[in-house]
PDB file of C-alpha atoms in Angstrom:
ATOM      1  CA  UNK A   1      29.004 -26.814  -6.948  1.00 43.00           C
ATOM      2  CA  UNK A   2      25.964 -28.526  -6.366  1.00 44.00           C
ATOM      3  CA  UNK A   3      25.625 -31.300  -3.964  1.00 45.00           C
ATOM      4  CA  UNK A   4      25.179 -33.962  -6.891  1.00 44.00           C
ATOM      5  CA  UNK A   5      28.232 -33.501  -7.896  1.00 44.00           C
ATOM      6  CA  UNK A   6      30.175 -34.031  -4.503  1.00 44.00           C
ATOM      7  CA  UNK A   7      28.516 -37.036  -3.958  1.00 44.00           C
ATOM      8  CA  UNK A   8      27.299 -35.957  -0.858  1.00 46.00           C
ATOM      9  CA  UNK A   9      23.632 -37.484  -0.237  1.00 49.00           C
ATOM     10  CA  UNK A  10      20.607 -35.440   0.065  1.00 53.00           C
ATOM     11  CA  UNK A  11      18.530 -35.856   3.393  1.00 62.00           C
ATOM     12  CA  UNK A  12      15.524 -36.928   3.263  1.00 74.00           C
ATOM     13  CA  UNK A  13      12.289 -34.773   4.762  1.00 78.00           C
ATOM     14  CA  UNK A  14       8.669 -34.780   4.390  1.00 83.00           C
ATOM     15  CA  UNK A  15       7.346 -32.969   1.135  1.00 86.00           C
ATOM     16  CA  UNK A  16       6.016 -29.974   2.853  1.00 89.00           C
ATOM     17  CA  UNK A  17       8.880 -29.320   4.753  1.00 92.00           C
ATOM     18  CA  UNK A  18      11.670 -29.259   1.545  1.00 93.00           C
ATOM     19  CA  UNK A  19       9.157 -27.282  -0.264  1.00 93.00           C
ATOM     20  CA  UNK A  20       9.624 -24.777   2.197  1.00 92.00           C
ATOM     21  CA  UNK A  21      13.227 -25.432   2.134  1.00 93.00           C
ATOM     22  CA  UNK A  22      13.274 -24.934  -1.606  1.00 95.00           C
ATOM     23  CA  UNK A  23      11.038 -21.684  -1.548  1.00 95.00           C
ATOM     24  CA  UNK A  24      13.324 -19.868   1.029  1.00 94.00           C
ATOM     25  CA  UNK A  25      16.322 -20.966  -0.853  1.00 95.00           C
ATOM     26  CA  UNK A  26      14.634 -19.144  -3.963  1.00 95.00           C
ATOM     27  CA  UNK A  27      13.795 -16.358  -2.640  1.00 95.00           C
ATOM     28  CA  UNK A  28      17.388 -15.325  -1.605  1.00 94.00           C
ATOM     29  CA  UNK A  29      18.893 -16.414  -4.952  1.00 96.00           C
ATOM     30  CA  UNK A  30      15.725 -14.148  -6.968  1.00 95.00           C
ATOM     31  CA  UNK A  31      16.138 -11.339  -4.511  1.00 93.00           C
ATOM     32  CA  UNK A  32      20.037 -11.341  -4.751  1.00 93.00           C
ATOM     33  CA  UNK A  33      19.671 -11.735  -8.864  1.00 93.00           C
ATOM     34  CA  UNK A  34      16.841 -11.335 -10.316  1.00 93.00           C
ATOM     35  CA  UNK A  35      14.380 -13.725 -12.209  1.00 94.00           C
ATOM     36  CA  UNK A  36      16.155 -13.562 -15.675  1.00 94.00           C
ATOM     37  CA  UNK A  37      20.115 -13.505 -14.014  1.00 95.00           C
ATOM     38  CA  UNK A  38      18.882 -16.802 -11.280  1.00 95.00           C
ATOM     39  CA  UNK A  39      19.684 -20.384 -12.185  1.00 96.00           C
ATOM     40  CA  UNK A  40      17.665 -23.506 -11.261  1.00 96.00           C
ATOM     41  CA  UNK A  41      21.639 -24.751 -10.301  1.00 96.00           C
ATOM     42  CA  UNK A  42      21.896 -21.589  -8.225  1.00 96.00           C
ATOM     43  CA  UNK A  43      18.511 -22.479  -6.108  1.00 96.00           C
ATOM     44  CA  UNK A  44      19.604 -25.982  -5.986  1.00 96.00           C
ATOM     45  CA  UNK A  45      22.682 -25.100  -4.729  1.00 96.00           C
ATOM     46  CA  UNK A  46      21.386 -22.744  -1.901  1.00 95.00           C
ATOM     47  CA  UNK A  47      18.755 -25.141  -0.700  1.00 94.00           C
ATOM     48  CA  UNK A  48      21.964 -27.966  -0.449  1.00 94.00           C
ATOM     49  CA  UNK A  49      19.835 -30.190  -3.332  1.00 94.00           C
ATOM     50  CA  UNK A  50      21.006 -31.617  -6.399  1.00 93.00           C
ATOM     51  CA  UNK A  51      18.533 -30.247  -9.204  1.00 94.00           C
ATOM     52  CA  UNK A  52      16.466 -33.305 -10.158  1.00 94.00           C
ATOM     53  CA  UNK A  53      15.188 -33.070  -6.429  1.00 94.00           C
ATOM     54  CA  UNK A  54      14.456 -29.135  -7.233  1.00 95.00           C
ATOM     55  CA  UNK A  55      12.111 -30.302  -9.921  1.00 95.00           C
ATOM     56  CA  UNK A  56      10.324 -33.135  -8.018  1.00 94.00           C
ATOM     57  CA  UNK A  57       8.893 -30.144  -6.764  1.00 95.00           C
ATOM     58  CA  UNK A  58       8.879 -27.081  -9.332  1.00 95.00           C
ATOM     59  CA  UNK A  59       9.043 -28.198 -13.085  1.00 94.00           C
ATOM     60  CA  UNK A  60      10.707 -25.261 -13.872  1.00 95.00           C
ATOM     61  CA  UNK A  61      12.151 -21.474 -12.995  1.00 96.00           C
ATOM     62  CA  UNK A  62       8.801 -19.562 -13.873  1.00 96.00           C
ATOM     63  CA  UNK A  63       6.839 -22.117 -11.578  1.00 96.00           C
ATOM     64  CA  UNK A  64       9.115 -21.871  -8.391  1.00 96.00           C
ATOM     65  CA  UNK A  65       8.907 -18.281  -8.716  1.00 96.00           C
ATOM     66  CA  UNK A  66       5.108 -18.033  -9.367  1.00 97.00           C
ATOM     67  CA  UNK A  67       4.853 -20.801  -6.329  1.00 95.00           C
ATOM     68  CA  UNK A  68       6.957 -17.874  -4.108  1.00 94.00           C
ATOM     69  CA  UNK A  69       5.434 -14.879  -5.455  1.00 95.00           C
ATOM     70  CA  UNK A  70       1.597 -16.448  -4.385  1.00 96.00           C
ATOM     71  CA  UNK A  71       3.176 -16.914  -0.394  1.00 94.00           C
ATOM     72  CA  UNK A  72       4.301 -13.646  -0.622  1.00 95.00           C
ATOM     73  CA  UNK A  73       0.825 -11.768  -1.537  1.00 97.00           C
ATOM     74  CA  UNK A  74      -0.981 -14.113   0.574  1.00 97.00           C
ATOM     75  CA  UNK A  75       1.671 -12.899   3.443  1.00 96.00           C
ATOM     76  CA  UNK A  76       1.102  -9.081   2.446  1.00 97.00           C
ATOM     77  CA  UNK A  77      -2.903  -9.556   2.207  1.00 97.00           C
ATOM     78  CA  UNK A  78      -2.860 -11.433   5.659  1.00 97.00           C
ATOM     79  CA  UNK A  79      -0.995  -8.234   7.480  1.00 97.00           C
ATOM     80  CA  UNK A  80      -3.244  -6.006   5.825  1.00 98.00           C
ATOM     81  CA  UNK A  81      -6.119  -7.657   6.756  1.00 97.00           C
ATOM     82  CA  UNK A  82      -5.001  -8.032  10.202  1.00 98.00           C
ATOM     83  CA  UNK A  83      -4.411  -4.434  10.292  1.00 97.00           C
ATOM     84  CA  UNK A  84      -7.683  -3.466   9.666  1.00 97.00           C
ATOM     85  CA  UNK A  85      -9.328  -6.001  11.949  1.00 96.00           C
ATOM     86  CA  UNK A  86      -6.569  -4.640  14.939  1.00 96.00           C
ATOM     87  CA  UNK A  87      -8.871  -2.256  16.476  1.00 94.00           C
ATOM     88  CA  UNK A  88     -12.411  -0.286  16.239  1.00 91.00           C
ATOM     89  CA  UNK A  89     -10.763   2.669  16.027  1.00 93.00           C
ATOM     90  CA  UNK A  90     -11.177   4.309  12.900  1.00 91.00           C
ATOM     91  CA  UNK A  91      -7.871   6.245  13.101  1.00 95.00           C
ATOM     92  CA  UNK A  92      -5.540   3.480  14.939  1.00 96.00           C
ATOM     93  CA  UNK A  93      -6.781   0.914  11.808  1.00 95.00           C
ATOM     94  CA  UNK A  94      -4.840   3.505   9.697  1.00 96.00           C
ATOM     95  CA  UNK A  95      -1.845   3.699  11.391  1.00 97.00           C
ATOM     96  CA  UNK A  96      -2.348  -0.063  11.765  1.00 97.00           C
ATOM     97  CA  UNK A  97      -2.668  -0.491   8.362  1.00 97.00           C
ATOM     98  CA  UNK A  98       0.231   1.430   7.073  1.00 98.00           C
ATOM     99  CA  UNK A  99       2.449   0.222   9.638  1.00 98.00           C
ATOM    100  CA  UNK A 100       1.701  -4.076   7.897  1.00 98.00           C
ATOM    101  CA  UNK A 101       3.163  -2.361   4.797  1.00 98.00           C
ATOM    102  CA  UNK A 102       6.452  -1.228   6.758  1.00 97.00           C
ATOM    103  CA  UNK A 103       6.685  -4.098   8.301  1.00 96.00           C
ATOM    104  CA  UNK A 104       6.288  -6.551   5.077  1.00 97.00           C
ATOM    105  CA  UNK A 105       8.995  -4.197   3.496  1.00 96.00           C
ATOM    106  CA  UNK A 106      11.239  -4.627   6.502  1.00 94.00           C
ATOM    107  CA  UNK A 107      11.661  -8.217   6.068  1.00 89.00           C
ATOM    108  CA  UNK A 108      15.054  -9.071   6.242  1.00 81.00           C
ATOM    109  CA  UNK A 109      14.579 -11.733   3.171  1.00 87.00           C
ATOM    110  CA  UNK A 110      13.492  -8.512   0.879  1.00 91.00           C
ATOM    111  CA  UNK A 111      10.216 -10.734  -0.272  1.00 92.00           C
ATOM    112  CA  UNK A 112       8.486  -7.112  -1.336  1.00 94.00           C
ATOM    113  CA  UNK A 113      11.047  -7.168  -3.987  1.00 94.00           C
ATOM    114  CA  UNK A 114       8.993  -9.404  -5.783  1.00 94.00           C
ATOM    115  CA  UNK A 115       5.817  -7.602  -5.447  1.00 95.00           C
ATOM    116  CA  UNK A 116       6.973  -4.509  -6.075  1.00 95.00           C
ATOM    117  CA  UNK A 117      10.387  -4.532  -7.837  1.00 93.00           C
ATOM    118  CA  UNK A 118      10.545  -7.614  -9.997  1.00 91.00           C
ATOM    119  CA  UNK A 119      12.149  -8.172 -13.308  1.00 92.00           C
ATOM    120  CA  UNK A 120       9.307 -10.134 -14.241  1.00 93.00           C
ATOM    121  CA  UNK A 121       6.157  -8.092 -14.701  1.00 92.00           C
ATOM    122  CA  UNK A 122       5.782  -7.789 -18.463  1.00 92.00           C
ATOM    123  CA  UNK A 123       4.647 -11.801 -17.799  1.00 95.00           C
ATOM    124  CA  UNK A 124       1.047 -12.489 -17.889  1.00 96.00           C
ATOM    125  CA  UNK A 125       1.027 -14.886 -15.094  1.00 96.00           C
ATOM    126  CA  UNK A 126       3.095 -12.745 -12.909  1.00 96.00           C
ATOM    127  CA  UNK A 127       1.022  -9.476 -14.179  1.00 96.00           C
ATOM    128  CA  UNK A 128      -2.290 -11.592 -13.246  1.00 97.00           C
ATOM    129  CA  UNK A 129      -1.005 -12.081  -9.739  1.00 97.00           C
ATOM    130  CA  UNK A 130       0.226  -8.510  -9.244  1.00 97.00           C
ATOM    131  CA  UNK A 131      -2.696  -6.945 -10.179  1.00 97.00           C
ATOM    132  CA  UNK A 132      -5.462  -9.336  -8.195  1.00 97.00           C
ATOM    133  CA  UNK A 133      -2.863  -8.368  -5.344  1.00 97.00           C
ATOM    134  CA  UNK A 134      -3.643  -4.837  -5.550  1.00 97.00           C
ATOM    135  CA  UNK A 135      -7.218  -4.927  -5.912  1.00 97.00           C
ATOM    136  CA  UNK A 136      -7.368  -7.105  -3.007  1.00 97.00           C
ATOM    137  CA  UNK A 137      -5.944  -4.601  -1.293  1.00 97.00           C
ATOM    138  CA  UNK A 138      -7.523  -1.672  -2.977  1.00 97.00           C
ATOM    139  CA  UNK A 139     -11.195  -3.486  -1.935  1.00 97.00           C
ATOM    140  CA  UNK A 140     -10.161  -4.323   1.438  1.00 97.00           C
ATOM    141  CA  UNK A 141      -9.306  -0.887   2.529  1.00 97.00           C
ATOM    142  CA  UNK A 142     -11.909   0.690   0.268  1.00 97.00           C
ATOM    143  CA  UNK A 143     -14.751  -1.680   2.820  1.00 96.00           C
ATOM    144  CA  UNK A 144     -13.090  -0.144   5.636  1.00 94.00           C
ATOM    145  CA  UNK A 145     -12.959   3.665   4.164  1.00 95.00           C
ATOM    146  CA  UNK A 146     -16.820   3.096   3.485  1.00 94.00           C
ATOM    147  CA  UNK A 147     -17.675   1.371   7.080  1.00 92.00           C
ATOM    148  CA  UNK A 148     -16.215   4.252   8.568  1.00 92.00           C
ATOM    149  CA  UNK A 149     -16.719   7.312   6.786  1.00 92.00           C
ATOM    150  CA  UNK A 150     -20.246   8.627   4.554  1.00 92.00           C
ATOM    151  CA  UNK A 151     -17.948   8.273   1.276  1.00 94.00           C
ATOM    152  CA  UNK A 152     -19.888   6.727  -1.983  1.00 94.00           C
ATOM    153  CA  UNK A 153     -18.202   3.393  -3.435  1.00 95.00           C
ATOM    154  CA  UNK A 154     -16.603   4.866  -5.723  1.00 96.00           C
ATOM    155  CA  UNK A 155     -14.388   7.312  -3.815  1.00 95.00           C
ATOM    156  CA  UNK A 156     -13.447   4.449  -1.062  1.00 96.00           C
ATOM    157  CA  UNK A 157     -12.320   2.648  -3.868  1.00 96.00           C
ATOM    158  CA  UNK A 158     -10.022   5.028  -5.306  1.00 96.00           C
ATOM    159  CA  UNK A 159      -8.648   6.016  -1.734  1.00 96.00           C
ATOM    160  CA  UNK A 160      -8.404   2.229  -0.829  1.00 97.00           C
ATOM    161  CA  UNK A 161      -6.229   1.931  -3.638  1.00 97.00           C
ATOM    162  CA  UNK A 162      -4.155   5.201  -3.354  1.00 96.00           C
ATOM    163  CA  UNK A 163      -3.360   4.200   0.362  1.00 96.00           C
ATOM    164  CA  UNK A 164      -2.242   0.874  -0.481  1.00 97.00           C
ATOM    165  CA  UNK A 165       0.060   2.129  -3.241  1.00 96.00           C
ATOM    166  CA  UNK A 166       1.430   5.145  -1.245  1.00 96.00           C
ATOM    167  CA  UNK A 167       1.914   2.948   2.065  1.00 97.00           C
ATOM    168  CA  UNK A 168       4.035   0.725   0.020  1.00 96.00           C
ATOM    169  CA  UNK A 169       6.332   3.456  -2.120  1.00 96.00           C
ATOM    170  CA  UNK A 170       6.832   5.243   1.589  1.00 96.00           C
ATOM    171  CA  UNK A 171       7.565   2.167   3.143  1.00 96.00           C
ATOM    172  CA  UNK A 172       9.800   1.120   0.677  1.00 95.00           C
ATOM    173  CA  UNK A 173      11.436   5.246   0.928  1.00 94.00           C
ATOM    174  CA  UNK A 174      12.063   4.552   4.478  1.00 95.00           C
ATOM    175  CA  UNK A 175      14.207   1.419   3.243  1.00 92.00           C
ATOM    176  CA  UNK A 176      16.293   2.583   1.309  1.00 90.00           C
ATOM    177  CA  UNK A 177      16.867   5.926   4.069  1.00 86.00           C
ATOM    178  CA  UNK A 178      16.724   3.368   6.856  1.00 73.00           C
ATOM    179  CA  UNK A 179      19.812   4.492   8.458  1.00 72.00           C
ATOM    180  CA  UNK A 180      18.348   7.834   8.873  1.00 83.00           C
ATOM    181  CA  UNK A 181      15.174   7.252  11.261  1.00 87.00           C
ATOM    182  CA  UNK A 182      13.595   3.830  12.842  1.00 93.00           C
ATOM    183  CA  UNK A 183      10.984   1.761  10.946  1.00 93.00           C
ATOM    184  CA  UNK A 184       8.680   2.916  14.066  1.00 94.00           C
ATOM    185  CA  UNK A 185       9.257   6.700  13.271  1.00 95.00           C
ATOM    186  CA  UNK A 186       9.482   6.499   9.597  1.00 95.00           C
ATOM    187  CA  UNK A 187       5.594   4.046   9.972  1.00 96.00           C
ATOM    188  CA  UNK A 188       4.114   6.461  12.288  1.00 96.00           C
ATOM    189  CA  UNK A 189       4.756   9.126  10.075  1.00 96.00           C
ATOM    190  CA  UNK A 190       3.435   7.794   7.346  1.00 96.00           C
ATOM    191  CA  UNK A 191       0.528   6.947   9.032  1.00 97.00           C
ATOM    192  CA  UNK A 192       0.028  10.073  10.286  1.00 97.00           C
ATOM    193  CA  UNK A 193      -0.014  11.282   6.531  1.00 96.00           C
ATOM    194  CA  UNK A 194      -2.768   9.097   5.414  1.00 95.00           C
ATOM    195  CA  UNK A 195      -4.738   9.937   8.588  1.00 96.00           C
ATOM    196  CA  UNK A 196      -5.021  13.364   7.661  1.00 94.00           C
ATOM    197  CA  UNK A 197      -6.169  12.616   4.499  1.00 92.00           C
ATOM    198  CA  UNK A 198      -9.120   9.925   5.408  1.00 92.00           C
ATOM    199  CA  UNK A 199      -9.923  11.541   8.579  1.00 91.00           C
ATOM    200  CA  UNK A 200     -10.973  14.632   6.923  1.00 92.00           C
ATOM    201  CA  UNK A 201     -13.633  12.999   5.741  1.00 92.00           C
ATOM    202  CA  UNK A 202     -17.154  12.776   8.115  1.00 90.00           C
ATOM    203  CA  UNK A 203     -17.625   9.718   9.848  1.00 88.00           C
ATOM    204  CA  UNK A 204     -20.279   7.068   9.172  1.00 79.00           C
ATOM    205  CA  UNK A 205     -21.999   7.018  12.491  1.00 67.00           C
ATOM    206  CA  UNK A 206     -24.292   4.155  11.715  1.00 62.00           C
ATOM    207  CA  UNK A 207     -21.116   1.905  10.840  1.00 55.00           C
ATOM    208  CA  UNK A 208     -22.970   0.889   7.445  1.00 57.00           C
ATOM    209  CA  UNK A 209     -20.631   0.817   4.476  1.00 52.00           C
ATOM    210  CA  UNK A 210     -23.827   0.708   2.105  1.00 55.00           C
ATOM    211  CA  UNK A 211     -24.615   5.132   3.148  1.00 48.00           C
ATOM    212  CA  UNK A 212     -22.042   6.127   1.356  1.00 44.00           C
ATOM    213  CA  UNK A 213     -23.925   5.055  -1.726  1.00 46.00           C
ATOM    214  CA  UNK A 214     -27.444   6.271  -0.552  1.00 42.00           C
ATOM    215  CA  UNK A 215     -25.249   9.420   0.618  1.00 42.00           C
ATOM    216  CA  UNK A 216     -24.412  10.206  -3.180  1.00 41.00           C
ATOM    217  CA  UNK A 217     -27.599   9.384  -4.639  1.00 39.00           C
TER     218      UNK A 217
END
């Protein structure tokens, strides 16, 4: 029952803050149901809101969920890139990196769900989002894989994108064998995996991530 209906009235707060109020409420009803099985009453009725306050805000379902689905890669993107800014170390910024995937899957609210397991791809808008997500992250690591190793463009930019998309299916693995090893063991294991793979490759001693392409001319 929403809170319209009890009579009970809605407290007031700045803008900002019951946005967040409303996206947090959102995210537990989409992760719990799904975009097509969620209600605008059900979101209302998590955030404590009657539903003409819920769309002050969002004018409808596919815009709160766009609205949460943007915090969500920008929160993703901002580990990753953290990640790969942790250290000068070619091989702890791969463990580093990895490890931002594990812990954006560990989240107890389940936000990778709707990166990576929503209901809702088949939608341009969403699709548009998803996939600028993953090149973002493909390009990011790719500038790394070139900075550090004598790899042409091309290569980095495959491997940036294979790492990102196998950090994220082992990552999610772990989750769903959580009970059988720690996040910490399960990360550093991964990490160890794609370590082996990019630090086969010779190193770029003159830290310039324009070689590689000179290197395969």
């Amino acid at each position: 029952m929403s809170s319209s209906s009890t009579g009970t009235r809605v407290q007031r707060m700045p803008r900002a803050q019951r946005r967040a109020q409303l996206l947090e409420a959102a995210l537990g009803v989409f992760v719990s149901k799904g975009y097509h099985q969620a209600a605008m009453e059900d979101i209302a009725d998590q955030a404590g809101v009657s539903k003409p306050v819920l769309y002050q805000h969002f004018p409808g379902k596919l815009d709160l969920y766009l609205a949460l689905l943007d915090a969500q890669c920008d929160t993703l993107e901002k580990l990753v890139l953290q990640a790969l800014e942790s250290s000068d170390d070619h091989e702890e910024r791969v463990y580093a990196t990895v490890r931002a995937f594990f812990s954006f899957v560990a989240d107890e609210g389940g936000a990778f769900r709707l990166i990576y397991e929503s209901d809702l791809t088949n939608d341009p808008q969403v699709r548009h989002r998803l996939d600028a997500l993953e090149a973002q992250l493909g390009d990011a690591i790719a500038l790394r894989i070139m900075q550090d190793t004598t790899l042409p463009r091309e290569l980095a930019e495959m491997l940036g994108l294979a790492m990102s998309g196998a950090a994220q299916v082992m990552a999610r693995t772990w989750l769903a064998h959580g009970e059988d090893f720690p996040q910490e063991v399960a990360a550093q294991a991964a990490g160890h995996l794609a370590w082996r793979g990019i630090g086969s490759f010779p190193v770029n001693r003159m830290g310039d991530p324009d070689r590689g392409d000179a290197a395969a001319e």
